[in-house]
Short mmCIF file of C-alpha atoms in Angstrom, two decimals:
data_model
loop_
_atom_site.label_atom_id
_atom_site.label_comp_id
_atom_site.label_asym_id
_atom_site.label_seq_id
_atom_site.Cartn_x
_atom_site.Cartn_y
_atom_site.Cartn_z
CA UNK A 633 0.29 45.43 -3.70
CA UNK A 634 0.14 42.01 -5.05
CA UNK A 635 0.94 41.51 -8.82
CA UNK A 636 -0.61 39.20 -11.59
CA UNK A 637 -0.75 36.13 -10.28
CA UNK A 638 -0.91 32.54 -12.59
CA UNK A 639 -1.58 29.52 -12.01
CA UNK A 640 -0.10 26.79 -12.41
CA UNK A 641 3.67 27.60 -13.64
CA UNK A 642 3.79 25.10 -15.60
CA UNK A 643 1.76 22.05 -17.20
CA UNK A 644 2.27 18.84 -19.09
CA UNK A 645 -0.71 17.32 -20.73
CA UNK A 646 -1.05 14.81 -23.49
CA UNK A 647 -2.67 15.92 -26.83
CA UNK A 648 -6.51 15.60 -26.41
CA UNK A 649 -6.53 15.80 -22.62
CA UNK A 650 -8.28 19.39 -21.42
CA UNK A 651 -6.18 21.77 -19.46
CA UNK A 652 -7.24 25.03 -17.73
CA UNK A 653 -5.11 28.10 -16.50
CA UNK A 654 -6.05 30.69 -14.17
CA UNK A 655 -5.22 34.01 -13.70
CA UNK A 656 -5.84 36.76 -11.32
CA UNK A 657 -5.07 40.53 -11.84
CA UNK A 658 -3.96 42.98 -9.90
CA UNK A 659 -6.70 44.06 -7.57
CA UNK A 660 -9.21 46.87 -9.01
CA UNK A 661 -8.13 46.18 -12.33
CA UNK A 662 -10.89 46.12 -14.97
CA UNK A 663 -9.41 44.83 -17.65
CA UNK A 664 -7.73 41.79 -18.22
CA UNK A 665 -5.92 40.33 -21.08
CA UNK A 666 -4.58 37.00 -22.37
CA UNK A 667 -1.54 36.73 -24.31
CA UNK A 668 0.65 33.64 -25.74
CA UNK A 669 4.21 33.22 -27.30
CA UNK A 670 4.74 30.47 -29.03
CA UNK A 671 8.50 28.89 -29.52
CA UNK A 672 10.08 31.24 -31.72
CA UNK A 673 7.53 33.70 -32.51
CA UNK A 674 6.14 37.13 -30.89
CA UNK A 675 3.52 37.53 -27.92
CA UNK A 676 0.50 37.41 -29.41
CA UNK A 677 -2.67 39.21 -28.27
CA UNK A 678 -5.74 36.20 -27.46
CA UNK A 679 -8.40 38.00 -25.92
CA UNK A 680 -9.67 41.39 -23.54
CA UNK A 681 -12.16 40.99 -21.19
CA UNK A 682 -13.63 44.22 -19.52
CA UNK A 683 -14.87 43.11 -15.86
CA UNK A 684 -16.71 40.13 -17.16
CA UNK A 685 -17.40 40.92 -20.63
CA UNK A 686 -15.27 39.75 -23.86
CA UNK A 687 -14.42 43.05 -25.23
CA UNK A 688 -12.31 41.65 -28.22
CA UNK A 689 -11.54 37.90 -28.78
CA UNK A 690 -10.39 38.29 -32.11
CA UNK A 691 -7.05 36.69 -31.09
CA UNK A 692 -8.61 32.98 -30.24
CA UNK A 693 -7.36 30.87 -32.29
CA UNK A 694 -10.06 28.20 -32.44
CA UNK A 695 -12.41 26.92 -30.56
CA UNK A 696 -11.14 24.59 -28.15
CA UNK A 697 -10.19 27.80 -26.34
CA UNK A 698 -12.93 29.44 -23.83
CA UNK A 699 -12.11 31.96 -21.60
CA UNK A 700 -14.24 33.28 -18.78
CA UNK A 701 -14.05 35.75 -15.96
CA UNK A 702 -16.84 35.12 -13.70
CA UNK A 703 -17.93 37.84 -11.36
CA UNK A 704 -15.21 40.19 -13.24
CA UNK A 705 -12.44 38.89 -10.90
CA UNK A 706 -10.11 35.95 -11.47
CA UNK A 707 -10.21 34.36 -15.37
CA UNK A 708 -9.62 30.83 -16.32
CA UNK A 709 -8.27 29.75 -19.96
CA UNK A 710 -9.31 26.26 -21.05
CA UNK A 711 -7.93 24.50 -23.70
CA UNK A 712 -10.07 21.52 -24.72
CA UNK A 713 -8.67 19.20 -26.35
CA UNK A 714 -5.30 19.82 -26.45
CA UNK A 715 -3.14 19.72 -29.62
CA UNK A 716 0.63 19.95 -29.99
CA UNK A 717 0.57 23.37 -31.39
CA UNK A 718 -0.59 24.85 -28.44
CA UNK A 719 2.51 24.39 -26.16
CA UNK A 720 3.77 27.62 -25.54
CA UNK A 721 3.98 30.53 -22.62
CA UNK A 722 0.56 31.90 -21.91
CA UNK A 723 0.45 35.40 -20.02
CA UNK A 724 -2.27 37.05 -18.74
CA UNK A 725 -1.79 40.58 -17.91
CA UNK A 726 -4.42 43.33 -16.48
CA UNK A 727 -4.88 47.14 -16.28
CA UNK A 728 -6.88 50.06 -14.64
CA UNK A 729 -9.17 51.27 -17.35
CA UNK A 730 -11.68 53.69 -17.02
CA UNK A 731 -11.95 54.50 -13.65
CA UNK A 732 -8.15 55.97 -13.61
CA UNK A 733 -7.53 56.63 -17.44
CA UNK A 734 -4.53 54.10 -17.33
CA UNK A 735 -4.10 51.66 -19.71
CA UNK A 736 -0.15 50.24 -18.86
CA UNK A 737 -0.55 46.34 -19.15
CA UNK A 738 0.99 44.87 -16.32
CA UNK A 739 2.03 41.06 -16.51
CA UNK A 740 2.01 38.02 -14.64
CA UNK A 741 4.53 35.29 -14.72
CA UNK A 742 3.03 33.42 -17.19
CA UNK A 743 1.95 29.63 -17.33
CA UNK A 744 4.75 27.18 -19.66
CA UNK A 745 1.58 24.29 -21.16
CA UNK A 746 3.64 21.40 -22.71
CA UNK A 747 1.39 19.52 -24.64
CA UNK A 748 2.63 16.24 -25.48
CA UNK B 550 5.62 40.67 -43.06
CA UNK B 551 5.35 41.66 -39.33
CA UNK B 552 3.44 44.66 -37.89
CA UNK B 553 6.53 45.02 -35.57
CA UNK B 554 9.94 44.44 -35.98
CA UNK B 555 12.82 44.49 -33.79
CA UNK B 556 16.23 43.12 -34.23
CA UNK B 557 16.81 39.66 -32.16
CA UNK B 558 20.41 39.93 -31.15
CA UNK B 559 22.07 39.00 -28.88
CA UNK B 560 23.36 42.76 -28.12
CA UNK B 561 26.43 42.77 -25.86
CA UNK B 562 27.76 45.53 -24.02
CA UNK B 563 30.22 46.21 -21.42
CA UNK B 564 29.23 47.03 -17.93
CA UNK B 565 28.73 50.92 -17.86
CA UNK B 566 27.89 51.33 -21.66
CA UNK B 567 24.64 52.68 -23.52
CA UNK B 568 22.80 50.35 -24.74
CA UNK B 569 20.43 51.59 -27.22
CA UNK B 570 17.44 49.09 -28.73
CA UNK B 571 14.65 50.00 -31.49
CA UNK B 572 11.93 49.06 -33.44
CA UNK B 573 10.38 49.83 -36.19
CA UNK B 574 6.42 49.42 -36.99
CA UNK B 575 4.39 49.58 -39.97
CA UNK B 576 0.93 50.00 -39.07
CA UNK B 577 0.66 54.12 -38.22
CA UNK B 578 -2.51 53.54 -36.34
CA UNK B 579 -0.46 52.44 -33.46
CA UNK B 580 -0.33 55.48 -30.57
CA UNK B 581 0.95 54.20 -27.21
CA UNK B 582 4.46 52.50 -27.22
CA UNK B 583 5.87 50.43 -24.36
CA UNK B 584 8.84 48.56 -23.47
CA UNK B 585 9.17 45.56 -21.49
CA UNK B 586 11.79 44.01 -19.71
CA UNK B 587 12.05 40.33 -19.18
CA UNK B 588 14.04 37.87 -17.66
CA UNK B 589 14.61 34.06 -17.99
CA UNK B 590 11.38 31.85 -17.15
CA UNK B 591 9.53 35.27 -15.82
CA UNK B 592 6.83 37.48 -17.17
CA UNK B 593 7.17 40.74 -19.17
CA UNK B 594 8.24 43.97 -16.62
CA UNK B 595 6.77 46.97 -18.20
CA UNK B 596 9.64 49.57 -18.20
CA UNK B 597 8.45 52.54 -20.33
CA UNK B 598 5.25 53.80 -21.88
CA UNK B 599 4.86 56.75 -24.18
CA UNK B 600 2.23 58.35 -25.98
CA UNK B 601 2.76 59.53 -29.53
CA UNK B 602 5.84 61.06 -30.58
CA UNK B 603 8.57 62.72 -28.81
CA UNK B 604 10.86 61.41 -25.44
CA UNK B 605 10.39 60.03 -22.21
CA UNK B 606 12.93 59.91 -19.15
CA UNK B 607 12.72 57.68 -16.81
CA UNK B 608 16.16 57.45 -14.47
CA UNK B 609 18.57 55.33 -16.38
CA UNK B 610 15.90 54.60 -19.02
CA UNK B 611 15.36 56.61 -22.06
CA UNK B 612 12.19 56.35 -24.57
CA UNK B 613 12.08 58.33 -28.04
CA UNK B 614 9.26 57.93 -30.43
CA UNK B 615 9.31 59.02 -34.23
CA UNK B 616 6.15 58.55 -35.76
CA UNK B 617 6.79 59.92 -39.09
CA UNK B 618 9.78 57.33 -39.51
CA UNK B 619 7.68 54.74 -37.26
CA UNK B 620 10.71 54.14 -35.37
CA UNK B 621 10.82 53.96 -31.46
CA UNK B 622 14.03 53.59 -29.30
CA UNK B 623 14.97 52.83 -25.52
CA UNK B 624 18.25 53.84 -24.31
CA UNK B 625 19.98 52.45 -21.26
CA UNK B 626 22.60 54.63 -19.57
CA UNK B 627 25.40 53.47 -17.31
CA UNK B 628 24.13 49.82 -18.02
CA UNK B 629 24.60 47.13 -15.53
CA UNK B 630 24.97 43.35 -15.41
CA UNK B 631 21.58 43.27 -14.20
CA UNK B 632 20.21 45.07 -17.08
CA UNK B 633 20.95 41.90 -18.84
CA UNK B 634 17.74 40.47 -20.35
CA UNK B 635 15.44 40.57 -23.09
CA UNK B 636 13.31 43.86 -24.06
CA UNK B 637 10.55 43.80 -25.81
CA UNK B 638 8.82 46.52 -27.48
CA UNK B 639 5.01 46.85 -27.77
CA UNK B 640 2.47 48.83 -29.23
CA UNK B 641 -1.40 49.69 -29.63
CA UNK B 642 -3.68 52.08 -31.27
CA UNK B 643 -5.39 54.89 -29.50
CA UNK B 644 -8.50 52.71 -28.66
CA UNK B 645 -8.75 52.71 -25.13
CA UNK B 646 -7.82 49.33 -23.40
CA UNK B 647 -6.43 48.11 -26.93
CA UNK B 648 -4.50 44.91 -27.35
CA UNK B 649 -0.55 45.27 -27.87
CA UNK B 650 1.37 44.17 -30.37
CA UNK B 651 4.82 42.87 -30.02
CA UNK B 652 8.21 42.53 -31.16
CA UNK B 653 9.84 39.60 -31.12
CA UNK B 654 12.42 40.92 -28.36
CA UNK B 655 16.21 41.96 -28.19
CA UNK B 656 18.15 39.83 -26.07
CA UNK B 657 20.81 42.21 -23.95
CA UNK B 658 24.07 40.95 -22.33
CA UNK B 659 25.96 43.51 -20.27
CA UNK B 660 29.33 42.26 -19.32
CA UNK B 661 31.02 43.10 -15.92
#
């Protein structure tokens, strides 16, 4: 069975260009998180999407960050514009829910977004 | 102050040692506990994942919880040079689906 995937690895963008990252859980999985760790600091909770529906975005930090999982499959992250402080590692990790009773997060690789 | 705390390191070990991590939390809402591994340039491995107090087994891999001191540890047995890495712990509240919360991670070197 195929894990979280991410894409890309890794991006380079100057500040105020738009960037997007995708993400697609493991297959069946109804919920679907983002997480970020920026240099030196903890991974830090963004948002929770159930199928397609934002269950709890209280971890955006502004607004130049949307989210969106269309169809309750894949989810893109885009970051428009881009400032510096938003280099960093951004995971996106997914889990059963409901329809099993488990709840283990299970992570992809992560995307690396340098913003220069 | 932070909601979870867990010493940074670097913890090195000789090959074949315990290694023993912990954290320590503050917010007592928190009910599931997890650990992570992860390596270099890769994503977090989830390793463990307890519910409430008391301890987990898992081969080589040991989980204890202590809710009333908000402490939770992971024990490695017979550790190996491949164990090296960082762990991370992580924690939610009973809410189903609930967002973790994370340590900053305790970077492990086991020695051959």
């Amino acid at each position: 069975e195929a894990g979280v995937t991410q894409f890309p690895s890794h991006s380079v963008i100057e500040k105020g260009q738009t960037v997007t990252l995708r993400c697609d859980p493991i297959s069946g999985h109804d919920n679907l998180y983002w997480y970020r760790r920026v240099m030196g600091k903890e991974i830090k909770f963004l948002l929770h999407f159930v199928k397609e529906s934002k269950q709890d975005e209280s971890g955006m930090p502004n607004n130049r960050f949307l989210a969106e999982r269309t169809g309750g499959t894949y989810s893109t992250l885009k970051v428009q514009p881009a400032e510096l402080e938003d280099s960093g590692v951004y995971f996106c990790a997914s889990s059963q829910g409901h329809t099993s009773g488990s709840y283990e997060q299970y992570f992809g690789p992560g995307t690396r977004l340098t913003v220069t | 102050q932070k909601e979870v705390e867990q010493d940074p390191g670097p913890l090195s070990v000789p090959e074949g040692a315990i290694v023993s991590l912990n954290c320590t939390y503050s917010n007592s809402a928190f009910q599931y506990f997890m650990w992570y591994r992860q390596y270099s340039r890769k994503g977090p491995e989830l390793l463990m994942y307890t519910y409430s107090s008391g301890n987990k087994e898992d081969g080589r891999f040991t989980a204890q919880v202590d809710k009333s001191s908000k402490y939770i540890s992971l024990f490695i047995r017979d550790s190996q040079p491949s164990d090296s890495a960082t762990y991370l712990c992580a924690m939610s509240p009973p809410a189903a689906g609930n967002k973790l919360t994370f340590g900053g991670g305790t970077r492990v070197l086991v020695k051959p």
